[in-house]
PDB file of C-alpha atoms in Angstrom:
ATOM      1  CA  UNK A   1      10.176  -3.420  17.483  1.00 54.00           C
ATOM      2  CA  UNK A   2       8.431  -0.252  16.278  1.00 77.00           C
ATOM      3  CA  UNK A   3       7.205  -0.678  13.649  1.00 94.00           C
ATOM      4  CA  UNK A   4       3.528  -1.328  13.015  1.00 97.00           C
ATOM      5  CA  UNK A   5       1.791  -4.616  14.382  1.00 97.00           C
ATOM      6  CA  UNK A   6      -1.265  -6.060  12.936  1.00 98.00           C
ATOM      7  CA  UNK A   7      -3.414  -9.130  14.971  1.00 97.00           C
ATOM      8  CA  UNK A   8      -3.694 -11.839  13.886  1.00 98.00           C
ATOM      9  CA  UNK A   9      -1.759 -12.299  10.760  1.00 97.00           C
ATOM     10  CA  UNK A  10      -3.845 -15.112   9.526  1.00 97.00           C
ATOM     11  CA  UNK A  11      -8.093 -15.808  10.171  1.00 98.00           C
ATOM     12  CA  UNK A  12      -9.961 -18.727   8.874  1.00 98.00           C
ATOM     13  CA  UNK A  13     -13.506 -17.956   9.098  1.00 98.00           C
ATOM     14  CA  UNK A  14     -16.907 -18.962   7.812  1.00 98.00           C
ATOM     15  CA  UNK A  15     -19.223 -17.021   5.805  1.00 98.00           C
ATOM     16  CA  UNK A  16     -21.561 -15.651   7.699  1.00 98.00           C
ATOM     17  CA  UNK A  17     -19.056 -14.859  10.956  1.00 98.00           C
ATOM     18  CA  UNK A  18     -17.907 -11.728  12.275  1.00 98.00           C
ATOM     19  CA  UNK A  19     -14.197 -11.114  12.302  1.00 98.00           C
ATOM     20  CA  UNK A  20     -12.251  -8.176  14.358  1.00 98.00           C
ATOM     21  CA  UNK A  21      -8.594  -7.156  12.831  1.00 98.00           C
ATOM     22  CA  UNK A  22      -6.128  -4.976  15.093  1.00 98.00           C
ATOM     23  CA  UNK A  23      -3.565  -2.557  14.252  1.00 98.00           C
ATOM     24  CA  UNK A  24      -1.123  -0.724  16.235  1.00 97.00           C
ATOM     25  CA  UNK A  25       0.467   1.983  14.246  1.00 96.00           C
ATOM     26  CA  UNK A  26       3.874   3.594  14.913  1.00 95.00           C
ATOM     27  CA  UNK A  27       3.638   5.620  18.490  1.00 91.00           C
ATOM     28  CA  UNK A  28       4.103   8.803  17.028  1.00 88.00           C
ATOM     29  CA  UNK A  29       2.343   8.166  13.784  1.00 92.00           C
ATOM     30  CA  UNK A  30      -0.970  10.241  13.655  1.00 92.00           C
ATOM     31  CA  UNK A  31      -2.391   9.324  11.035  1.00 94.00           C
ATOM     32  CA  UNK A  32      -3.598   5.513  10.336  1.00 96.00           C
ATOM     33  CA  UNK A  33      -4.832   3.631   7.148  1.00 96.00           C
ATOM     34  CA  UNK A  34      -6.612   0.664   5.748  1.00 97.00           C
ATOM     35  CA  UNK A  35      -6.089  -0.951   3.027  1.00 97.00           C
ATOM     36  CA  UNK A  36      -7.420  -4.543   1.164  1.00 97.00           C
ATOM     37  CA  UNK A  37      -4.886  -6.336  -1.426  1.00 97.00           C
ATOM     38  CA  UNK A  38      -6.556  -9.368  -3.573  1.00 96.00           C
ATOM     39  CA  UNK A  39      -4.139 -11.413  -5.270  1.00 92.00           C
ATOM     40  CA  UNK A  40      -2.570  -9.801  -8.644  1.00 91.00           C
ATOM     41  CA  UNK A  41      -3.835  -6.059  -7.312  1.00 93.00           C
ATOM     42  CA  UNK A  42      -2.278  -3.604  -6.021  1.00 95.00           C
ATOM     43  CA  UNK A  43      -3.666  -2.168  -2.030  1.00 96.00           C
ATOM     44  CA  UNK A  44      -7.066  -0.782  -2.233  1.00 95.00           C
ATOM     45  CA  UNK A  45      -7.925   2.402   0.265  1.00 95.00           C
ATOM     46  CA  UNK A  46     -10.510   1.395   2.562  1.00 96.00           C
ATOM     47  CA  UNK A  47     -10.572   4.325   5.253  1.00 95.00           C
ATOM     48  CA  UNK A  48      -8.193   6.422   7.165  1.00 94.00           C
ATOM     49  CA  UNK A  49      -7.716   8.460  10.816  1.00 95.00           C
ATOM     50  CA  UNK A  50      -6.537  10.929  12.019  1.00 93.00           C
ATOM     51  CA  UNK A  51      -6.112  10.910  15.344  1.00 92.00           C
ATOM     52  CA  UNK A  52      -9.293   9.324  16.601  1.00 93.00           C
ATOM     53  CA  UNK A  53     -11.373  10.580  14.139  1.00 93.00           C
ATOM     54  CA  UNK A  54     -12.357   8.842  10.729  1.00 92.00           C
ATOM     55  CA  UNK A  55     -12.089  11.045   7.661  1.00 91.00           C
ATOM     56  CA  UNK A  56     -12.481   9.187   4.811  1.00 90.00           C
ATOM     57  CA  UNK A  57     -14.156   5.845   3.999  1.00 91.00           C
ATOM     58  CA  UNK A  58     -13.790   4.481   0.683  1.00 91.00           C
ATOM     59  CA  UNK A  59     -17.000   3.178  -1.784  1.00 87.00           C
ATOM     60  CA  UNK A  60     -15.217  -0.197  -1.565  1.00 79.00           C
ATOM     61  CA  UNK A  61     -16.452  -0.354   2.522  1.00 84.00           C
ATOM     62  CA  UNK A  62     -19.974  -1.775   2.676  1.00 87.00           C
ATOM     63  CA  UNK A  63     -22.113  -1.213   6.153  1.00 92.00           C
ATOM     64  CA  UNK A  64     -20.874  -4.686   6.955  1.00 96.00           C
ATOM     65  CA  UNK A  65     -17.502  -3.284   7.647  1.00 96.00           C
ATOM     66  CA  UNK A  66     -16.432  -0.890  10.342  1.00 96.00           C
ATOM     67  CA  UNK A  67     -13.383   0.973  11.657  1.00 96.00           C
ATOM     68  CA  UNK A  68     -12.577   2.602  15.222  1.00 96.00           C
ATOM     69  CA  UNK A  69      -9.470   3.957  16.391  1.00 96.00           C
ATOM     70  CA  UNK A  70     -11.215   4.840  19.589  1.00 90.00           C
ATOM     71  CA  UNK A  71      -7.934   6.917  21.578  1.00 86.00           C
ATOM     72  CA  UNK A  72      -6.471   7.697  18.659  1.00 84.00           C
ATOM     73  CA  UNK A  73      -3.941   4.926  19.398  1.00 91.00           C
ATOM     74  CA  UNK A  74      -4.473   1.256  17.854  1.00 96.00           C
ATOM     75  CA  UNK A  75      -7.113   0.563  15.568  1.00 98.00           C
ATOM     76  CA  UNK A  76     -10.128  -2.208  15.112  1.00 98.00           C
ATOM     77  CA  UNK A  77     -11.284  -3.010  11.212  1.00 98.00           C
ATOM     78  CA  UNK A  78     -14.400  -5.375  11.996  1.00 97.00           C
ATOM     79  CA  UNK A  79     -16.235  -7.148   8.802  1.00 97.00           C
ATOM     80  CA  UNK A  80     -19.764  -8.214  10.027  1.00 97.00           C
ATOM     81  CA  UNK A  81     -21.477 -11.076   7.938  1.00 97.00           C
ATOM     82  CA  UNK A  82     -18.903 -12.388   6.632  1.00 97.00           C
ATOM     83  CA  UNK A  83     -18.580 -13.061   2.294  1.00 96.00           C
ATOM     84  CA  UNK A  84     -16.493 -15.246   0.498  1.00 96.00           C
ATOM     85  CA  UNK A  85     -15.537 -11.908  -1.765  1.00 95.00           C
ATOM     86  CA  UNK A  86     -14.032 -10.610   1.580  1.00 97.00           C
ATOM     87  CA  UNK A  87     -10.848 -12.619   1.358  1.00 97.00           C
ATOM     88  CA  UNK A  88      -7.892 -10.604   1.173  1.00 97.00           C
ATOM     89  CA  UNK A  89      -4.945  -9.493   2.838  1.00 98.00           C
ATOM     90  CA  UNK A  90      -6.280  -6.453   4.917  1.00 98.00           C
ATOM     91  CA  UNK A  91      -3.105  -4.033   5.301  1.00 98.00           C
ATOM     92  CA  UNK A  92      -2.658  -1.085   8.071  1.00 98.00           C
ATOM     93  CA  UNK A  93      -0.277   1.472   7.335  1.00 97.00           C
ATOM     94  CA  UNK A  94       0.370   4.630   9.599  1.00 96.00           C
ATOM     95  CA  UNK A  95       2.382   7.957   8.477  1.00 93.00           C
ATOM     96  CA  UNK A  96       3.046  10.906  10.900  1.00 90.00           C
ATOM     97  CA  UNK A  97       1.116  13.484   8.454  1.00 83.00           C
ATOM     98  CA  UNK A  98      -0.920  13.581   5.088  1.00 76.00           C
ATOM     99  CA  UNK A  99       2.094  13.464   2.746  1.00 77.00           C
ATOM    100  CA  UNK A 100       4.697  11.376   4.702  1.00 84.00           C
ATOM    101  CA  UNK A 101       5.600   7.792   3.922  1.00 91.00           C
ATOM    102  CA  UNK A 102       3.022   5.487   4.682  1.00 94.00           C
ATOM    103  CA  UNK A 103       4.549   2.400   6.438  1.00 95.00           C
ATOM    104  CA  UNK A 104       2.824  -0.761   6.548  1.00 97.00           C
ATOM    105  CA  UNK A 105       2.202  -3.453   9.104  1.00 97.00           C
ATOM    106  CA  UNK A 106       2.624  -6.648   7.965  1.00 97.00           C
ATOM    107  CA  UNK A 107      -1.375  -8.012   7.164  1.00 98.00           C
ATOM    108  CA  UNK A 108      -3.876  -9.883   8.169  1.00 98.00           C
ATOM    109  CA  UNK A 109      -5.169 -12.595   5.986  1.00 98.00           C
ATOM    110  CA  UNK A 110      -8.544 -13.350   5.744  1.00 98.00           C
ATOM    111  CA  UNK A 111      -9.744 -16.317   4.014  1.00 98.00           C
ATOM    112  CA  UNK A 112     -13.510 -17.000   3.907  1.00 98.00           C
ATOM    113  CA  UNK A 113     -14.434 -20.856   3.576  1.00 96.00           C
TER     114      UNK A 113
ATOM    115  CA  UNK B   1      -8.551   5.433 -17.622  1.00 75.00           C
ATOM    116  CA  UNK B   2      -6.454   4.300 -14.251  1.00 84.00           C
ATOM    117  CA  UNK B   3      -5.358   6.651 -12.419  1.00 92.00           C
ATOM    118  CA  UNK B   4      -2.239   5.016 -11.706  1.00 95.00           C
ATOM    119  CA  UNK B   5      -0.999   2.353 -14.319  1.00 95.00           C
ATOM    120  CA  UNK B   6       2.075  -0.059 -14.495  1.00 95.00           C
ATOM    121  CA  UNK B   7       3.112  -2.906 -17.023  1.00 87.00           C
ATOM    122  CA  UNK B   8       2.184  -5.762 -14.692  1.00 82.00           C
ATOM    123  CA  UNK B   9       5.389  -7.746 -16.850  1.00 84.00           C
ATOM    124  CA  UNK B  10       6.357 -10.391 -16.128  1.00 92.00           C
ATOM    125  CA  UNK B  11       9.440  -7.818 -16.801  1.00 96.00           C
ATOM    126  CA  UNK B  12      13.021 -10.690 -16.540  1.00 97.00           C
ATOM    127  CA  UNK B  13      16.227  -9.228 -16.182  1.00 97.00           C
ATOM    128  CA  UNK B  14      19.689 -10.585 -16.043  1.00 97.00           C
ATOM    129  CA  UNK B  15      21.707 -10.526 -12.619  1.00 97.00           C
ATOM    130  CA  UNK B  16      23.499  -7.544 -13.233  1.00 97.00           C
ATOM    131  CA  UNK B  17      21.513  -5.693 -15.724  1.00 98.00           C
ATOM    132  CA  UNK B  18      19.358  -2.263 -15.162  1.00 97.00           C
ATOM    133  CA  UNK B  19      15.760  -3.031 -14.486  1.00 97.00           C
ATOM    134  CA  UNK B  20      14.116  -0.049 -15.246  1.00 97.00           C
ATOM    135  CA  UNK B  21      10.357   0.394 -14.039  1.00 97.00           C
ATOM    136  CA  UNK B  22       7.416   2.629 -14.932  1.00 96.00           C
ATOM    137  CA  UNK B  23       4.489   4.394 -13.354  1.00 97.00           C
ATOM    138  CA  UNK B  24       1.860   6.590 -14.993  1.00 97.00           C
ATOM    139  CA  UNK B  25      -0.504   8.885 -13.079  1.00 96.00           C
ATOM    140  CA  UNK B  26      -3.483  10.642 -14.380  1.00 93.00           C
ATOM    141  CA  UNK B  27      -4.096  13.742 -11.773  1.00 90.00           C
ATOM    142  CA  UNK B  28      -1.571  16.168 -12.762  1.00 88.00           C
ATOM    143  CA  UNK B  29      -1.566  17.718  -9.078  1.00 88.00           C
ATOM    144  CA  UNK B  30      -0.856  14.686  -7.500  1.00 90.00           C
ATOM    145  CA  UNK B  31       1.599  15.243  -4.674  1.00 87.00           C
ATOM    146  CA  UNK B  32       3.965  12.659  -3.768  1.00 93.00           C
ATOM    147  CA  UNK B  33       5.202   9.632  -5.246  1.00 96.00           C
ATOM    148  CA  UNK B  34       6.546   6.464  -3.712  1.00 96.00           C
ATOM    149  CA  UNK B  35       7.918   2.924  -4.975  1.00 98.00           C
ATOM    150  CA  UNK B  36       7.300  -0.313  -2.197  1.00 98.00           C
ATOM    151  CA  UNK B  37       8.608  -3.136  -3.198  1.00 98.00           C
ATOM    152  CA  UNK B  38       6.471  -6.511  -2.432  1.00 97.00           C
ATOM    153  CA  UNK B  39       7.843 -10.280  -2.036  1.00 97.00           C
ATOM    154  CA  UNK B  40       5.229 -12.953  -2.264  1.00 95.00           C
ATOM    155  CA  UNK B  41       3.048 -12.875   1.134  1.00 93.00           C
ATOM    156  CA  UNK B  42       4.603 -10.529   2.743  1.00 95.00           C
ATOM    157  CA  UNK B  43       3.631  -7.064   3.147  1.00 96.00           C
ATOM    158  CA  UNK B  44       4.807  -3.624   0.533  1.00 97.00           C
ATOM    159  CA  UNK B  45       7.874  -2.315   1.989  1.00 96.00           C
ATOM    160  CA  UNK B  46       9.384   1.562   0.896  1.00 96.00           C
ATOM    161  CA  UNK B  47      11.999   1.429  -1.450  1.00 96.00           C
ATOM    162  CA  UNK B  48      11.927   5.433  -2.437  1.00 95.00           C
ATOM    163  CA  UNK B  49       9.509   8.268  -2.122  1.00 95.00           C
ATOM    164  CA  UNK B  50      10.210  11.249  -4.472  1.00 96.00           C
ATOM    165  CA  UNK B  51       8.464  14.799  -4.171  1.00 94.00           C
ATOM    166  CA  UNK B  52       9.907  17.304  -6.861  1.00 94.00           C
ATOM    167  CA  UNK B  53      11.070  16.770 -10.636  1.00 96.00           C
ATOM    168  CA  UNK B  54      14.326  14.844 -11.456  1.00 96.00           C
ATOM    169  CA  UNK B  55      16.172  12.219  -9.998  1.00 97.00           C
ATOM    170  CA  UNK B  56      16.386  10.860  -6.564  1.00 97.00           C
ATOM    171  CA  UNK B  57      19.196   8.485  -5.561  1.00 97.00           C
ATOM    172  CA  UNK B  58      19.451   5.559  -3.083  1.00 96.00           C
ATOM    173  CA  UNK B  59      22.480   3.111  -3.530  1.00 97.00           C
ATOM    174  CA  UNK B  60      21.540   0.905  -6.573  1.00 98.00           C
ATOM    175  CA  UNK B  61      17.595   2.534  -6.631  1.00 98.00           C
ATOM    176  CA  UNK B  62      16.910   5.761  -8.806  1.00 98.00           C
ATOM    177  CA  UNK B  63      13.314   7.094  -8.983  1.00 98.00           C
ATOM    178  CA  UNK B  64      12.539   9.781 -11.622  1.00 98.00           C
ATOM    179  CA  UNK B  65       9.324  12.039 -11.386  1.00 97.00           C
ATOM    180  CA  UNK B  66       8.932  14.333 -14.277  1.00 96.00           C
ATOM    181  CA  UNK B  67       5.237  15.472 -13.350  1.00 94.00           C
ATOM    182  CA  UNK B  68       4.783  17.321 -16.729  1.00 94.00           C
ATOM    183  CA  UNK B  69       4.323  13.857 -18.584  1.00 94.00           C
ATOM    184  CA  UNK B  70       2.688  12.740 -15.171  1.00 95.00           C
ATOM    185  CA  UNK B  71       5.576   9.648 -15.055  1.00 95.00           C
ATOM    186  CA  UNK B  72       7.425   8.161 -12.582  1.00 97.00           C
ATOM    187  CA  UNK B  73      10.072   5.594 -13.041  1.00 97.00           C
ATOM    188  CA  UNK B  74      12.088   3.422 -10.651  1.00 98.00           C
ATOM    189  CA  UNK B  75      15.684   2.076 -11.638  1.00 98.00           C
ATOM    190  CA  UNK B  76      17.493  -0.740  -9.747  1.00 98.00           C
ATOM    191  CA  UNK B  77      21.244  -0.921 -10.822  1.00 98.00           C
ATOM    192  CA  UNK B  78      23.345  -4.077 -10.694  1.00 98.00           C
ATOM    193  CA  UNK B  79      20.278  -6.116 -10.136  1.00 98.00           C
ATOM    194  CA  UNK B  80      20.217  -8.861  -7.852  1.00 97.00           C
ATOM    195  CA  UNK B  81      18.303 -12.128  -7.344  1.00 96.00           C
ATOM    196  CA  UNK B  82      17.243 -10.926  -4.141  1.00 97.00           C
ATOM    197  CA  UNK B  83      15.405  -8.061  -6.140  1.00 98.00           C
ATOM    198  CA  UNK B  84      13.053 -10.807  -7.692  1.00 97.00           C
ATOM    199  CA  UNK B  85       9.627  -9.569  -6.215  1.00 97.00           C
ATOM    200  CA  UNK B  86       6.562  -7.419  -7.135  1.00 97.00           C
ATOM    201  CA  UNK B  87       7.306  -3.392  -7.009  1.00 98.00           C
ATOM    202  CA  UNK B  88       4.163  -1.272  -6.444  1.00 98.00           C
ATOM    203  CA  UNK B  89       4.066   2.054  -7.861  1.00 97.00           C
ATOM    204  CA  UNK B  90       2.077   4.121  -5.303  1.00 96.00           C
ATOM    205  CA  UNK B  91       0.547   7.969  -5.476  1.00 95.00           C
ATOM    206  CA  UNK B  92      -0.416  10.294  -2.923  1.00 90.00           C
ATOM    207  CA  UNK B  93      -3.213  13.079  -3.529  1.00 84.00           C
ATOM    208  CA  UNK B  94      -4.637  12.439  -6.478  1.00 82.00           C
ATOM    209  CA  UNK B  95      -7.890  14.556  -7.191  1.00 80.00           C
ATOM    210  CA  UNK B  96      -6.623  16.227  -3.803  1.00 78.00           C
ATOM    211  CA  UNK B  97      -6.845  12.666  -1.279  1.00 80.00           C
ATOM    212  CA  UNK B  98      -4.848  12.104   1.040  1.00 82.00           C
ATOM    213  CA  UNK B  99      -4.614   8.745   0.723  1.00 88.00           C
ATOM    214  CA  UNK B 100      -2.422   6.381  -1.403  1.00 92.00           C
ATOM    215  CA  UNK B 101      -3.857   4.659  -4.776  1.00 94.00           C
ATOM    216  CA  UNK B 102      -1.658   1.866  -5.769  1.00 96.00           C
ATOM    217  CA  UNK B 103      -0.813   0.618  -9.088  1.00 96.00           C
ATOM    218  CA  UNK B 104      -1.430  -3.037 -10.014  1.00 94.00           C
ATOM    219  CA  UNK B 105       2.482  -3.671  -9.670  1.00 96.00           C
ATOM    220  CA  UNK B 106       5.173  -4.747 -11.985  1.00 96.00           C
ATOM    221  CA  UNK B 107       6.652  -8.587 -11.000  1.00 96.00           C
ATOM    222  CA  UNK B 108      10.484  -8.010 -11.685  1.00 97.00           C
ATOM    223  CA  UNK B 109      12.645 -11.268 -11.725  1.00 97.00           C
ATOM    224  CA  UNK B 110      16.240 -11.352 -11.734  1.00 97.00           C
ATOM    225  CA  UNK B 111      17.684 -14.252 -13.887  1.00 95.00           C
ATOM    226  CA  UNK B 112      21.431 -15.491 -11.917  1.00 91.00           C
TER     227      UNK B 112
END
């Protein structure tokens, strides 16, 4: 399968843990994305990479949340502290350039007892 | 005002039938336009993209861009139950981005 992969697809926490997500984008896909979805909404931008580096981080991401994408290969979205207004599906998408189809992974979600 | 908008319906359509679906944008130099479609739980899935004015074609899915009214419309002919599910309009590069910014999505059933 090539498409992308996202770990794990489901994560009960409690408030107040830390949670790691993992996406591994399309090989050849340079750029990677991540998005939140709450129920009723459309996908919410939450950052983006190319390559390794981070070029955008949306409003929405508070310092509890972080991204790395540390070889420019899979990505890490980690939510420290976690808040019942955190659960979502968190979505990773990956496209091979800026205006190419963004294609998504299938989620990971969170729900935050 | 959004900057992209849908009718979040319910929209019901008969087995059959046209559904026709709409997208507004408000960033006239917005770049690229795409429809996923989105069945409960599961993640958005590309249906069409569409980058210049007029009509794009895809077996029973048309998308139409006409960028002067800043609209985008999706058409699914000889609809099917199997079409039942939440379509997302999505735009690329609005206020120069490069990112995509959803609408709230338009849940389409398909009446056998």
């Amino acid at each position: 399968d090539t498409g992308v992969s996202q770990n794990p697809r489901h994560k009960i926490t409690k408030r107040g843990q830390n949670v790691t997500f993992r996406c591994d984008p399309i090989s050849e896909h340079n750029r990677l994305y991540w998005y939140r979805q709450t129920l009723g909404q459309g996908p919410e931008f939450l950052t983006y990479f190319q390559n390794e580096a981070q070029l955008e981080k949306s409003r929405l991401l508070s310092d509890r949340f972080s991204a790395e994408r540390p070889k420019g290969s899979f990505s890490t979205l980690e939510i420290q502290r976690t808040e019942q207004g955190d659960s979502a599906m968190y979505l990773c998408a990956s496209s091979f350039s800026e205006k190419d189809t963004q294609y998504f992974g299938p989620g990971t979600r969170l729900t935050v007892l | 005002q959004k900057e992209v908008e849908q009718n979040s319906g319910p929209l019901s359509v008969p087995e059959g039938a046209i559904a026709s679906l709409n997208c507004t944008y408000s960033d006239r130099g917005s770049q690229s336009f795409f429809w996923y479609r989105q069945y409960s739980g599961k993640s958005p899935e590309l249906i069409m993209s569409i980058y210049s004015n007029g009509d794009k074609e895809d077996g029973r899915f048309t998308a139409q861009l006409n960028k002067a009214s800043q609209y985008v419309s999706l058409l699914i002919r000889d609809s099917q139950p199997s079409d039942s599910a939440t379509y997302l309009c999505a735009v690329n590069g609005i206020q120069g981005a490069q990112k995509l910014v959803f609408g709230q999505g338009t849940r389409l059933t398909i009446n056998p």
